[in-house]
PDB file of C-alpha atoms and ligand atoms in Angstrom:
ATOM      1  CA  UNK A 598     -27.795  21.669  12.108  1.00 89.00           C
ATOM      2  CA  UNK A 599     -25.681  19.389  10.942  1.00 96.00           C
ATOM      3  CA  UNK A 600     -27.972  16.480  10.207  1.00 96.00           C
ATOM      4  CA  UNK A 601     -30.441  19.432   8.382  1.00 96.00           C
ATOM      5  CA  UNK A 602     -26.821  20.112   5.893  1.00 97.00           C
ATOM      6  CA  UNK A 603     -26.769  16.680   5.058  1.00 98.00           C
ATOM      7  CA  UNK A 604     -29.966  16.123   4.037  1.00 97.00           C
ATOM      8  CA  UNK A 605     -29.912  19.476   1.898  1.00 97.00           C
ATOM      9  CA  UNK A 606     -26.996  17.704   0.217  1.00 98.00           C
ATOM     10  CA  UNK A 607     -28.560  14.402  -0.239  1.00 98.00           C
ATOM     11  CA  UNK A 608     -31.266  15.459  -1.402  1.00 97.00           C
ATOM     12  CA  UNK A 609     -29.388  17.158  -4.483  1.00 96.00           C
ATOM     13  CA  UNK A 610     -27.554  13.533  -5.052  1.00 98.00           C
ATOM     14  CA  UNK A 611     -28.436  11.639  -7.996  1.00 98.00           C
ATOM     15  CA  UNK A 612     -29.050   7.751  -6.435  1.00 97.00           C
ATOM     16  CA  UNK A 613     -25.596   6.697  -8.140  1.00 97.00           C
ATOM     17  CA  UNK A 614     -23.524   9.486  -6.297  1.00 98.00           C
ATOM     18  CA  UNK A 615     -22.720   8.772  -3.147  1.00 98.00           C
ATOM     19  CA  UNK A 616     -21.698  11.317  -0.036  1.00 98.00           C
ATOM     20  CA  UNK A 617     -18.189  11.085   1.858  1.00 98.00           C
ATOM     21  CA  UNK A 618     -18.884  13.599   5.292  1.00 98.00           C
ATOM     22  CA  UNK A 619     -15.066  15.055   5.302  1.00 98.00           C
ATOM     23  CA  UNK A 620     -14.536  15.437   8.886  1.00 98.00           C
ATOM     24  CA  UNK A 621     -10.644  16.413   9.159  1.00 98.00           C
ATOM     25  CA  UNK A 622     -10.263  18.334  12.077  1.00 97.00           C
ATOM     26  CA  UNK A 623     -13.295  17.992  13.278  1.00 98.00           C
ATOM     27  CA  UNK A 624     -14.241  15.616  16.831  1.00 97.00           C
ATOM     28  CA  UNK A 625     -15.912  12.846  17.144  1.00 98.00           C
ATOM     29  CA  UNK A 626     -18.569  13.788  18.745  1.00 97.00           C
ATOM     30  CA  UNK A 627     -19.757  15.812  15.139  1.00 97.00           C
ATOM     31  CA  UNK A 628     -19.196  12.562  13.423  1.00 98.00           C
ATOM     32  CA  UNK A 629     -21.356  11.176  16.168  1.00 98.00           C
ATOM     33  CA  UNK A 630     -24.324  13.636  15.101  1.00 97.00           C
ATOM     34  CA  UNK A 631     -23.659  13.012  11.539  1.00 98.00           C
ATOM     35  CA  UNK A 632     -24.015   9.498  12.128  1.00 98.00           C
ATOM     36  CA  UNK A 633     -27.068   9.390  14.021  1.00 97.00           C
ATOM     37  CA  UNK A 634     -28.438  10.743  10.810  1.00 95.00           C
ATOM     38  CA  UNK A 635     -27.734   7.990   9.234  1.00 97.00           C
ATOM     39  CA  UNK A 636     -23.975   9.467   7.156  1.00 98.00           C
ATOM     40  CA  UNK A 637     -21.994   6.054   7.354  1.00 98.00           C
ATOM     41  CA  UNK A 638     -19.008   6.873   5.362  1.00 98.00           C
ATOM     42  CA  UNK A 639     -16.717   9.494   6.363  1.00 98.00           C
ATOM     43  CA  UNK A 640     -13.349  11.051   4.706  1.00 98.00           C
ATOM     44  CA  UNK A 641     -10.330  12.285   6.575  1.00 98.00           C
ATOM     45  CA  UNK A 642      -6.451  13.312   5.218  1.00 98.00           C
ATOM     46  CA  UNK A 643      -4.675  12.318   8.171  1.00 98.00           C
ATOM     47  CA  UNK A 644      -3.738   8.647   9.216  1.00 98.00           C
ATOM     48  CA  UNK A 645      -3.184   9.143  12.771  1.00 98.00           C
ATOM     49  CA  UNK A 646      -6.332  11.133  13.087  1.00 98.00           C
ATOM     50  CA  UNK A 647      -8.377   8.449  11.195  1.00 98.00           C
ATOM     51  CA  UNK A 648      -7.252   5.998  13.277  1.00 98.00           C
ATOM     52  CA  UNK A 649      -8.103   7.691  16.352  1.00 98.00           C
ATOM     53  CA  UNK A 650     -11.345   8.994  15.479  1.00 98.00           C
ATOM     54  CA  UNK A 651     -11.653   4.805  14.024  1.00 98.00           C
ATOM     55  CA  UNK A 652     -11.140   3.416  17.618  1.00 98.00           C
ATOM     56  CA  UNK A 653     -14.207   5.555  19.222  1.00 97.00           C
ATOM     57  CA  UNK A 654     -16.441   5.640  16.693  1.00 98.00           C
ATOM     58  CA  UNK A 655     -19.041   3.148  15.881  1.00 98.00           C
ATOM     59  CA  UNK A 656     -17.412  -0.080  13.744  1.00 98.00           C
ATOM     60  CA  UNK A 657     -19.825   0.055  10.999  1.00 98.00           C
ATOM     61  CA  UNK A 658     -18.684   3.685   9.870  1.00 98.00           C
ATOM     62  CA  UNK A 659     -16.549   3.500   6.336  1.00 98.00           C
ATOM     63  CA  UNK A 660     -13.790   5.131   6.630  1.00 99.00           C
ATOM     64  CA  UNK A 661     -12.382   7.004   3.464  1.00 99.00           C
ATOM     65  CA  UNK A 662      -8.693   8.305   2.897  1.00 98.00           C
ATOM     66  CA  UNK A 663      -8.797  10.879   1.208  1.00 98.00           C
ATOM     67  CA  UNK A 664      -5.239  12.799   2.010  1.00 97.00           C
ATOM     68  CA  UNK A 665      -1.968  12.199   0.547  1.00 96.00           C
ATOM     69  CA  UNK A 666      -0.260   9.497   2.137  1.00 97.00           C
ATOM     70  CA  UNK A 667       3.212   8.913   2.999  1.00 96.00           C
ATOM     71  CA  UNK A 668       4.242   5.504   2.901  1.00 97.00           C
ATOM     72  CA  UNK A 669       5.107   5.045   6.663  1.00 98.00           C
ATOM     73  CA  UNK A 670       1.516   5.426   8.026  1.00 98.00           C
ATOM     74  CA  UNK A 671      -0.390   3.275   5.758  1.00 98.00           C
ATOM     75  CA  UNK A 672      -0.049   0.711   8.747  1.00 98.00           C
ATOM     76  CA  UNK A 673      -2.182   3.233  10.805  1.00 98.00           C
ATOM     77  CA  UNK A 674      -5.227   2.312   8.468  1.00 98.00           C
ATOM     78  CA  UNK A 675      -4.817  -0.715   6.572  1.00 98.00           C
ATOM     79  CA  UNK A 676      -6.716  -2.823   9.527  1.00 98.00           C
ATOM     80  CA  UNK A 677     -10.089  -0.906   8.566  1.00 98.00           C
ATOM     81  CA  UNK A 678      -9.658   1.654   5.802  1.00 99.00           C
ATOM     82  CA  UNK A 679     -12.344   1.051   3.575  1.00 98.00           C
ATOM     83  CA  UNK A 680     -10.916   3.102   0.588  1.00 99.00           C
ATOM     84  CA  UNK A 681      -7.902   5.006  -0.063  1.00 99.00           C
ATOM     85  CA  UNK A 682      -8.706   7.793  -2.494  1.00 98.00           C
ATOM     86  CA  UNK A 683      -4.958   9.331  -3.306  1.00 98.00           C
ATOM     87  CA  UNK A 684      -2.798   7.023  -4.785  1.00 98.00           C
ATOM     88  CA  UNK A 685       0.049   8.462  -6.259  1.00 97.00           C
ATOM     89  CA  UNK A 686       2.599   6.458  -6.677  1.00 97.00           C
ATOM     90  CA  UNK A 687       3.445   2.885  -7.351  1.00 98.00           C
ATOM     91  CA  UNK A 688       5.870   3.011  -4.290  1.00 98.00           C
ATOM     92  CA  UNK A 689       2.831   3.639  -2.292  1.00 98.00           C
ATOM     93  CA  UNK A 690       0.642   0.805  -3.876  1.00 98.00           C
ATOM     94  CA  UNK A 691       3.277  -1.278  -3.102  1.00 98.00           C
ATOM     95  CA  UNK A 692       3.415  -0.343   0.545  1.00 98.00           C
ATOM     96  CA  UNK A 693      -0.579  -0.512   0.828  1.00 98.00           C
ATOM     97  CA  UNK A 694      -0.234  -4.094  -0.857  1.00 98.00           C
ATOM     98  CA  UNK A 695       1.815  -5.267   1.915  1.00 98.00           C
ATOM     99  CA  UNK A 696       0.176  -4.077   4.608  1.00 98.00           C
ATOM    100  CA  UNK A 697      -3.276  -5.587   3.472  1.00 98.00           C
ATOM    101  CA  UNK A 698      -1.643  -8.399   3.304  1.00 98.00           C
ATOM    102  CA  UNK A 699      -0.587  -8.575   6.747  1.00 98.00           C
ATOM    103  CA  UNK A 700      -3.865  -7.469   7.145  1.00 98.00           C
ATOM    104  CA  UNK A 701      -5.501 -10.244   5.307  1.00 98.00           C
ATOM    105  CA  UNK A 702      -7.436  -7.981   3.730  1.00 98.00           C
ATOM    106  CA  UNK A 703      -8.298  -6.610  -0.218  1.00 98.00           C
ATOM    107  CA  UNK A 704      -7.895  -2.640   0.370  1.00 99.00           C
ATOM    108  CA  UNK A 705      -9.655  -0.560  -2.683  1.00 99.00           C
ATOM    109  CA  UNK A 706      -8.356   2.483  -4.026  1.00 99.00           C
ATOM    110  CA  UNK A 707      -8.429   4.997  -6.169  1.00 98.00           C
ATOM    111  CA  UNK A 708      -5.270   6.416  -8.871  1.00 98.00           C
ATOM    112  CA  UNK A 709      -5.282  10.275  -7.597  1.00 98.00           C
ATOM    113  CA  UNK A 710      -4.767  12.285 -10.978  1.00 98.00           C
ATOM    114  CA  UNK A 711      -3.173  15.897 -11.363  1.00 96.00           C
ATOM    115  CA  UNK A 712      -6.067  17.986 -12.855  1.00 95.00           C
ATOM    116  CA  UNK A 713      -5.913  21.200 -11.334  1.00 93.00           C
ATOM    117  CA  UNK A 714      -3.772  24.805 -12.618  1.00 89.00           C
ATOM    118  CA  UNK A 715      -2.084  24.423  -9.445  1.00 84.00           C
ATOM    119  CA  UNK A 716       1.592  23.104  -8.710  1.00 80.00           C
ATOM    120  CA  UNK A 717       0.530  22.731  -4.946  1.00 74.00           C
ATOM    121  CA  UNK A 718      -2.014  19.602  -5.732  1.00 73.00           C
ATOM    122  CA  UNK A 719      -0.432  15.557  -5.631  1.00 88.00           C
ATOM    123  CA  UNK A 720      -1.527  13.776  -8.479  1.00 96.00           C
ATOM    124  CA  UNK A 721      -0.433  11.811 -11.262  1.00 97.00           C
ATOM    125  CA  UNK A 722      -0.289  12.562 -15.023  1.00 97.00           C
ATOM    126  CA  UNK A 723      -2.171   9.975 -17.637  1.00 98.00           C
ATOM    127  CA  UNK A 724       1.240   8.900 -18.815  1.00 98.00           C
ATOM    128  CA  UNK A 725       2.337   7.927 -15.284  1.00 98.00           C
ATOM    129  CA  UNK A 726      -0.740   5.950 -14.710  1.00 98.00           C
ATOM    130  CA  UNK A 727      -0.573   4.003 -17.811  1.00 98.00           C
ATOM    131  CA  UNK A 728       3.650   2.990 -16.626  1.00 98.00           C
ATOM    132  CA  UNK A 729       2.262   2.175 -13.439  1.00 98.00           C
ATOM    133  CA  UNK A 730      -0.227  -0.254 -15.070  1.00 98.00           C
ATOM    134  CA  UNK A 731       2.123  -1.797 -17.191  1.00 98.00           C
ATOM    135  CA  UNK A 732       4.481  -2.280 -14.765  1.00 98.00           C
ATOM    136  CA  UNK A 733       6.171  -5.859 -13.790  1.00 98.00           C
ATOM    137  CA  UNK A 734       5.060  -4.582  -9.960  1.00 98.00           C
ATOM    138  CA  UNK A 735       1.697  -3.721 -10.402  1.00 98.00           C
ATOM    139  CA  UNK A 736       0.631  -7.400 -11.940  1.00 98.00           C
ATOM    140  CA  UNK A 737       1.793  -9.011  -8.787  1.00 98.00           C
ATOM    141  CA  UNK A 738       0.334  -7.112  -6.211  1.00 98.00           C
ATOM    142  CA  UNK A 739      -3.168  -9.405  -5.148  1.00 98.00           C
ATOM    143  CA  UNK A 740      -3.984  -7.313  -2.280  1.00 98.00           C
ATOM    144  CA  UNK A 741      -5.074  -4.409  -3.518  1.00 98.00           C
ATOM    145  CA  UNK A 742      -8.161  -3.474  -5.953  1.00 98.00           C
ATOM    146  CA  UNK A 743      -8.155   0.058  -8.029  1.00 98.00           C
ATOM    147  CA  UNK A 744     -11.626   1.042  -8.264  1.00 98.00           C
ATOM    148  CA  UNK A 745     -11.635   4.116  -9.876  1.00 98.00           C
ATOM    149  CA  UNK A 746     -10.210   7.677 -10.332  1.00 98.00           C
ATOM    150  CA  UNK A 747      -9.881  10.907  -7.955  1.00 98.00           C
ATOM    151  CA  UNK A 748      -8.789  14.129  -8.970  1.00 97.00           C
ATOM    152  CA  UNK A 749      -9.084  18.060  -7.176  1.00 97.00           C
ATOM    153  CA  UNK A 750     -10.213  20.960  -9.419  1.00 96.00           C
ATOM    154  CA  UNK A 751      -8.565  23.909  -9.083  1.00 94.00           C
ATOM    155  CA  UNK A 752      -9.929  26.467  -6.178  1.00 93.00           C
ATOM    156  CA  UNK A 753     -11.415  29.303  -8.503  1.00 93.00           C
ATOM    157  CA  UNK A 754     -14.601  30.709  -9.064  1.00 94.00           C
ATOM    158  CA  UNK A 755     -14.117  30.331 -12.717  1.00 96.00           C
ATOM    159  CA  UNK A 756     -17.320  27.462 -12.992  1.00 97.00           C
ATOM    160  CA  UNK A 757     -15.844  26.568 -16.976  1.00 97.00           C
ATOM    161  CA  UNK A 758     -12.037  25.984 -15.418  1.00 97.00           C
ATOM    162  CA  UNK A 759     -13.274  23.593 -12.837  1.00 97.00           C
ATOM    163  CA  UNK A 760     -15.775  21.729 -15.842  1.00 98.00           C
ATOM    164  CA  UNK A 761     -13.045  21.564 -18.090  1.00 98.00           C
ATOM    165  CA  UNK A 762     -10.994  19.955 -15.350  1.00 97.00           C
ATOM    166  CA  UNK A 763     -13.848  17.332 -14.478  1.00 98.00           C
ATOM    167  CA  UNK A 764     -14.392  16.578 -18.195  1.00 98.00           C
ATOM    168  CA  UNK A 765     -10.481  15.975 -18.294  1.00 98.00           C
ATOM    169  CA  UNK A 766     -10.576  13.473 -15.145  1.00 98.00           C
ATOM    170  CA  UNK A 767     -13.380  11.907 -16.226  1.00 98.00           C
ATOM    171  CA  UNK A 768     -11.678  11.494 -19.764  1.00 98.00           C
ATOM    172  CA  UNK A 769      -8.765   9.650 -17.783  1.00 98.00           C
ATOM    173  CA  UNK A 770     -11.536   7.596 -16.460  1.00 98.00           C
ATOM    174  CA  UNK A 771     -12.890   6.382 -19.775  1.00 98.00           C
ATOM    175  CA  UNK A 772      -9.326   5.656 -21.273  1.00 98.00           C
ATOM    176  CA  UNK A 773      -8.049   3.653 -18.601  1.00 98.00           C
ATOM    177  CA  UNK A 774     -11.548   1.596 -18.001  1.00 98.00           C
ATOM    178  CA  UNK A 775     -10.620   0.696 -21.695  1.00 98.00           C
ATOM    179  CA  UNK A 776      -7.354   0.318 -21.590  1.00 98.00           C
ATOM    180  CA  UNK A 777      -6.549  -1.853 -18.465  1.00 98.00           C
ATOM    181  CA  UNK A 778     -10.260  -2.182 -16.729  1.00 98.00           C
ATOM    182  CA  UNK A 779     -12.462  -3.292 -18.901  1.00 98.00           C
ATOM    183  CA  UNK A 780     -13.185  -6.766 -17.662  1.00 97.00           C
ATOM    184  CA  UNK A 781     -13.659  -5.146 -14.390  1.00 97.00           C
ATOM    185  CA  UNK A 782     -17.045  -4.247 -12.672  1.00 97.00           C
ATOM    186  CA  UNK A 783     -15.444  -2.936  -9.881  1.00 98.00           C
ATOM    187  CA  UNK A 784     -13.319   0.001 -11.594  1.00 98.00           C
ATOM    188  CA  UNK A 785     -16.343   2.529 -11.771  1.00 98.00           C
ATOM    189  CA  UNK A 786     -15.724   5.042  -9.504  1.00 98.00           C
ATOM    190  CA  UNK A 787     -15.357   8.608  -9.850  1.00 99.00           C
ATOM    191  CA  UNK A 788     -14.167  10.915  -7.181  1.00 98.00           C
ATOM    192  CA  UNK A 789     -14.601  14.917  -7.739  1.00 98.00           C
ATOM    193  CA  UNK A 790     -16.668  17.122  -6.229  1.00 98.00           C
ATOM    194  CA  UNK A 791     -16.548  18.928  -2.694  1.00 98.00           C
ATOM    195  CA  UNK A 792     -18.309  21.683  -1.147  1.00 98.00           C
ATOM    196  CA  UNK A 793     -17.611  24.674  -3.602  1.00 97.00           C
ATOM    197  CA  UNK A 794     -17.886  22.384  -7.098  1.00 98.00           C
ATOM    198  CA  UNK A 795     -19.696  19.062  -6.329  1.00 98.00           C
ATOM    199  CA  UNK A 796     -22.409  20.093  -8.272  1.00 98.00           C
ATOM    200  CA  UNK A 797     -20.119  21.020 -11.765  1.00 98.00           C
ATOM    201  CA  UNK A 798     -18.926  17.304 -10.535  1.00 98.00           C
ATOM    202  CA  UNK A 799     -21.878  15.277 -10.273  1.00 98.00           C
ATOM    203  CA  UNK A 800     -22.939  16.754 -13.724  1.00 98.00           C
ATOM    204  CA  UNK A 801     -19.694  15.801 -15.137  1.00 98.00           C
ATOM    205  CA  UNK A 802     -19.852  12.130 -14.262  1.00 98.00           C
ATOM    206  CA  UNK A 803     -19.065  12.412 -10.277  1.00 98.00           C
ATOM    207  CA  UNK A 804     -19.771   9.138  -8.541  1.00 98.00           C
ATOM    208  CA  UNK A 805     -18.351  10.313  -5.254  1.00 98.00           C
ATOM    209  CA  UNK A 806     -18.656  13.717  -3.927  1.00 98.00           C
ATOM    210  CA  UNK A 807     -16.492  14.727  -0.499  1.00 98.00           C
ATOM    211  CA  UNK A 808     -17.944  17.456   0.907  1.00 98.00           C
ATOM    212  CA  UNK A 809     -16.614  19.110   4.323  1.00 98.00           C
ATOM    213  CA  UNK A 810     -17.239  22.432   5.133  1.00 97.00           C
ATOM    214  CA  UNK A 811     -20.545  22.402   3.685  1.00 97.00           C
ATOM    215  CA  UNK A 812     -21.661  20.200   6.470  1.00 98.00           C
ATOM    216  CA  UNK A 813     -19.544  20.575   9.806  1.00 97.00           C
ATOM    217  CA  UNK A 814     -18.815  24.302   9.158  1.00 95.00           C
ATOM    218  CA  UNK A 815     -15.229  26.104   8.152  1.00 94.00           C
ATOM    219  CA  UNK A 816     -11.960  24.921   9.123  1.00 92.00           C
TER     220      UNK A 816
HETATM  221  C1  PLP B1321     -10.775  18.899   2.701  1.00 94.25           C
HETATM  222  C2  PLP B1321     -11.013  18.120   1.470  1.00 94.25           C
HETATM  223  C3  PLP B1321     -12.297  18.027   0.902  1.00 94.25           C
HETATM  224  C4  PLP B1321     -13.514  18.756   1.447  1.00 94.25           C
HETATM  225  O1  PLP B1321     -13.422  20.118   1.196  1.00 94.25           O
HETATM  226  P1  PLP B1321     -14.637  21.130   1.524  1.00 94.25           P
HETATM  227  O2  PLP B1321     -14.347  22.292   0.673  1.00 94.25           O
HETATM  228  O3  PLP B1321     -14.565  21.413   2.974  1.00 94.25           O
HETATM  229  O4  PLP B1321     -15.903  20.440   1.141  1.00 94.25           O
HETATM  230  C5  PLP B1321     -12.449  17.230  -0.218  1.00 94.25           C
HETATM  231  N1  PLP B1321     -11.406  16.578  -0.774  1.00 94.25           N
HETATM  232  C6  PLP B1321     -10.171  16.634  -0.257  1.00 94.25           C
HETATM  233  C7  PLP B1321      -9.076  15.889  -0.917  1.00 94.25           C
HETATM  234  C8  PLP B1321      -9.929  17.424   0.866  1.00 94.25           C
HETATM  235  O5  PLP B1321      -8.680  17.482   1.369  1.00 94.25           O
END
């Protein structure tokens, strides 16, 4: 069942977009069947539940943060986390900084932008993105690596809303890359896309598409 999901999903998946299983809430022993099929990189919003689900799992799983964080559990993660996809503040770059670094570790993330018609989703504007870059901070933290971009559409069923929304993040995308990244291979990430819109995403630049309920079932 859920291995047969998965490979209805891949099999829609241009070869540059890649799949993050979201398994929040869901046990380990799902993950387990979703890995035996081969799904290596996984997404979950919750530190402590990462970190459990981390510590029985098989080691070579990726492990993808996709919730928003609050600074005090980034130590939860930052021994393994493979990227952090909602960055939203420079407080919390700062925090994920230091705890690579007692880590001795690089951790990649992602700037989590506010696209959606919605008060209720984190996120930050262009023009807080662009302070955070320039910022006397940001130039001297060497343990971290921003990769890309991440931003939530808003839950409708109004398919030109959530394309306009996409177009907009991947807009961001395209003006930072040229702006602060553009001697940077490794800024080319886009994350958009989960089980209701992925495919408006992927057709609006998506490089990484979370998808949840579409594979393990409703929450
Ligand atoms: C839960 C969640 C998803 C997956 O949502 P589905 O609709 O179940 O595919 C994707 N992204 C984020 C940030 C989430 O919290």
């Amino acid at each position: 069942m859920i291995a047969e999901q998965i490979n209805n999903i891949l099999s829609s998946l241009p070869a540059h977009v890649q799949l993050i299983a979201v398994s929040k809430t869901k046990p380990s022993a799902l993950i387990q069947e979703a890995y035996q099929n081969g799904q290596k990189i996984f997404g979950e919003n919750k530190a402590q539940e990462m970190s459990a689900k981390h510590s029985e799992l098989p080691k070579d799983i990726q492990w993808h943060m996709i919730g928003h964080m609050q600074s005090n559990k980034v130590k939860y993660i930052a021994p393994f986390v493979s990227l952090i996809h909602s960055v939203d503040s420079l407080a919390l770059l700062i925090e994920i900084n230091k705890q690579a670094l007692k880590n001795n570790r690089v951790i990649s993330v992602l700037l989590q932008f506010h696209i959606a018609d919605e008060e209720t989703k984190f996120g930050l504007s262009l023009k807080e993105a662009q302070d955070l870059l320039n910022s006397k901070e940001y130039a001297t933290l060497q343990n971290i690596q921003i990769c890309g971009v991440m931003g939530m559409a808003t839950f409708s069923d109004d398919s030109d809303q959530i394309r306009k929304e996409f177009r907009q993040l991947k807009s961001i995308f395209n003006e930072l890359k040229n702006t602060f990244f553009s001697a940077q291979e490794n800024f080319k990430e886009i994350s958009m896309g989960m089980s209701g819109d992925y495919k408006i995403a992927i057709e609006e630049g998506s490089t990484l598409v979370r998808i949840g309920s579409s594979i393990f079932g409703g929450r």
